């Protein structure tokens, strides 16, 4: 029979070293991880069996069994779930490092001071937690529908062996050969310890977790020895082994709110999310009527590290009358709520529903609509500080909804918060912004870019600041789509502070005419770079800036697209010049004296480069810029 030895992938080995040598506290969570894998394996089998019932092999009495042995100091966790083939064992355990491995190592290295094994499950590396307590681990597994089984063995010291084996029924058995106990480790083979750990960490697992326990039962009448008066002599009971179910499998989402404690809500959240922190908020509801369902939803406190990883699968679990149907039911939650976790139980759902059908199901669409409504209400009702915590974490994702959910666009917009030129680092809602608009202000001004400081000091805002108009500083890439989708808020149109003209004051026609010819000359010098050269409606102190046409792509958007490797069409922008700047009077004098003076060409480029630098952009001929500035400094500095 086939037998092979493999070395663990480097990251897995690093991870194992850490687990074996650095994780000391709370070792008991290894049991939660192995039970959760067993439960996942049963879920997977049940899902597959909907279309391939033969996989069940007449055994649909799903359970997870724990078998401790105090003398040998071993503990076994077995399940009748989907099992694994030889190749799947190689793939899932040890050889191929999953994305979570590296992420977990990084998270650990960041908090060396307090290594917490609790976070292990979040990173999809829960299986290895067995090595916190075991010096040797074996895994015997047979995949549903397969003949041969596979035995995997490792001491966690760099390599593992894998060989073909036998197992009478499908499923997986993990055996831990426990290490010598140290310090205040409990005896993990002790039945009371096991009962407590399961109760604490795995009570909500939806399959029975069973353990054989010794039980005293009365001896049958004819086996009791009695004296001549009929009184028993000696034993009247005997010890038998009985199966005990350790978890309550409570479907708390079906209970009444008043019967669920805060602790139960938190424990259940940790159970389904693998998060080790309490959630920020939860929403528990029962819906009766045409669309009947119960739902228990949670908003995490922190962004899960893998929210956008393809393996991420801790979204909404779908149940039908307590029977698990599927994990990560995307059809029930729009993209912009993808961080919400929880359970939805819909009694009228067809148990054999497939993902394809789910997408067109009216019932599912209705539930989703209701859930979204309730979640929006929850967010709208959150206290200021809690809401800001939420927004700082998930705001950029939530705002996707403004772009994608036409029906709720305005409600989501009302939930958006921005820092502004006047908010001194605080968040402002669009409603507050509108309420604080100046009497002569007609539009909602905004500017988009990568960083707050650069935006705050952008030359484009000089006139607006002078008028004391507030400007929204938008730094999330999604904000570009937000303003496009919204167009206006509370009847006030959005207006880019860097695109188009600002109508803050009437233009000075005679001055413009005086500069016309010079601007034509500058435009001729910069013909390949700018669309137009004109007097600025933005600037007060700076000399020049670049602005876009109202319908053009913003420079932030252009840079974002370039950063992702795309090639947006080159859009020429408008060079705006501050006619009131004393330098312009001097340049104009040069022009008036000799319109062919070579300095004019150099200064044209300088005005353009300065505009670019002012908005944090890159100039294409830095050495020319350097030379010109050097020359000017030389002329103006006193010896
Ligand atoms: P995760 O459960 O997050 O995927 P783990 O490290 O806990 O990460 O488990 C790794 C993989 O090993 C699982 O995804 C699964 O494919 C496989 N596995 C672990 N335990 C079992 C089991 N009892 N039955 C079947 N497959 C299992
Ligand atoms: Mg796991």
mmCIF file of C-alpha atoms and ligand atoms in Angstrom, residues 33-34 36-38 40-41 44 79 82-84 92-93 98 121 123-128 139 141 172 174 313, ligand 1:
data_model
loop_
_atom_site.group_PDB
_atom_site.id
_atom_site.type_symbol
_atom_site.label_atom_id
_atom_site.label_comp_id
_atom_site.label_asym_id
_atom_site.label_seq_id
_atom_site.Cartn_x
_atom_site.Cartn_y
_atom_site.Cartn_z
ATOM 1 C CA UNK A 33 -11.452 23.807 16.458
ATOM 2 C CA UNK A 34 -11.578 20.066 15.890
ATOM 3 C CA UNK A 36 -15.914 22.814 14.321
ATOM 4 C CA UNK A 37 -14.067 20.970 11.539
ATOM 5 C CA UNK A 38 -16.141 17.879 12.245
ATOM 6 C CA UNK A 40 -18.196 21.566 8.818
ATOM 7 C CA UNK A 41 -17.499 18.110 7.402
ATOM 8 C CA UNK A 44 -20.536 19.501 3.557
ATOM 9 C CA UNK A 79 -17.298 12.360 12.872
ATOM 10 C CA UNK A 82 -17.681 13.930 4.298
ATOM 11 C CA UNK A 83 -14.151 12.656 5.044
ATOM 12 C CA UNK A 84 -11.172 13.246 2.778
ATOM 13 C CA UNK A 92 -5.812 20.391 3.228
ATOM 14 C CA UNK A 93 -3.378 19.431 5.929
ATOM 15 C CA UNK A 98 -3.504 28.526 2.804
ATOM 16 C CA UNK A 121 -9.795 29.618 13.972
ATOM 17 C CA UNK A 123 -7.355 32.289 9.963
ATOM 18 C CA UNK A 124 -8.390 28.879 8.698
ATOM 19 C CA UNK A 125 -5.561 27.066 10.455
ATOM 20 C CA UNK A 126 -7.582 25.621 13.358
ATOM 21 C CA UNK A 127 -6.510 22.040 12.760
ATOM 22 C CA UNK A 128 -2.951 22.772 13.851
ATOM 23 C CA UNK A 139 -5.994 11.550 11.310
ATOM 24 C CA UNK A 141 -10.313 9.448 7.225
ATOM 25 C CA UNK A 172 -12.766 11.278 10.085
ATOM 26 C CA UNK A 174 -8.478 12.569 14.866
ATOM 27 C CA UNK A 313 -16.977 32.132 4.214
HETATM 28 P P1 LIG B 1 -10.596 25.601 8.225
HETATM 29 O O1 LIG B 1 -11.515 24.747 9.024
HETATM 30 O O2 LIG B 1 -10.767 27.053 8.556
HETATM 31 O O3 LIG B 1 -10.639 25.349 6.748
HETATM 32 P P2 LIG B 1 -8.609 24.003 9.513
HETATM 33 O O4 LIG B 1 -7.138 24.123 9.697
HETATM 34 O O5 LIG B 1 -9.399 23.893 10.769
HETATM 35 O O6 LIG B 1 -9.089 25.238 8.679
HETATM 36 O O7 LIG B 1 -8.908 22.763 8.611
HETATM 37 C C1 LIG B 1 -8.240 22.622 7.362
HETATM 38 C C2 LIG B 1 -9.002 21.769 6.374
HETATM 39 O O8 LIG B 1 -8.862 20.386 6.672
HETATM 40 C C3 LIG B 1 -10.502 21.986 6.361
HETATM 41 O O9 LIG B 1 -10.854 23.064 5.529
HETATM 42 C C4 LIG B 1 -11.013 20.675 5.787
HETATM 43 O O10 LIG B 1 -10.915 20.673 4.377
HETATM 44 C C5 LIG B 1 -10.021 19.672 6.313
HETATM 45 N N1 LIG B 1 -10.546 19.010 7.514
HETATM 46 C C6 LIG B 1 -10.174 19.247 8.789
HETATM 47 N N2 LIG B 1 -10.867 18.455 9.639
HETATM 48 C C7 LIG B 1 -11.696 17.708 8.883
HETATM 49 C C8 LIG B 1 -12.692 16.707 9.155
HETATM 50 N N3 LIG B 1 -12.969 16.328 10.404
HETATM 51 N N4 LIG B 1 -13.343 16.158 8.108
HETATM 52 C C9 LIG B 1 -13.074 16.537 6.836
HETATM 53 N N5 LIG B 1 -12.175 17.467 6.514
HETATM 54 C C10 LIG B 1 -11.489 18.056 7.514
#
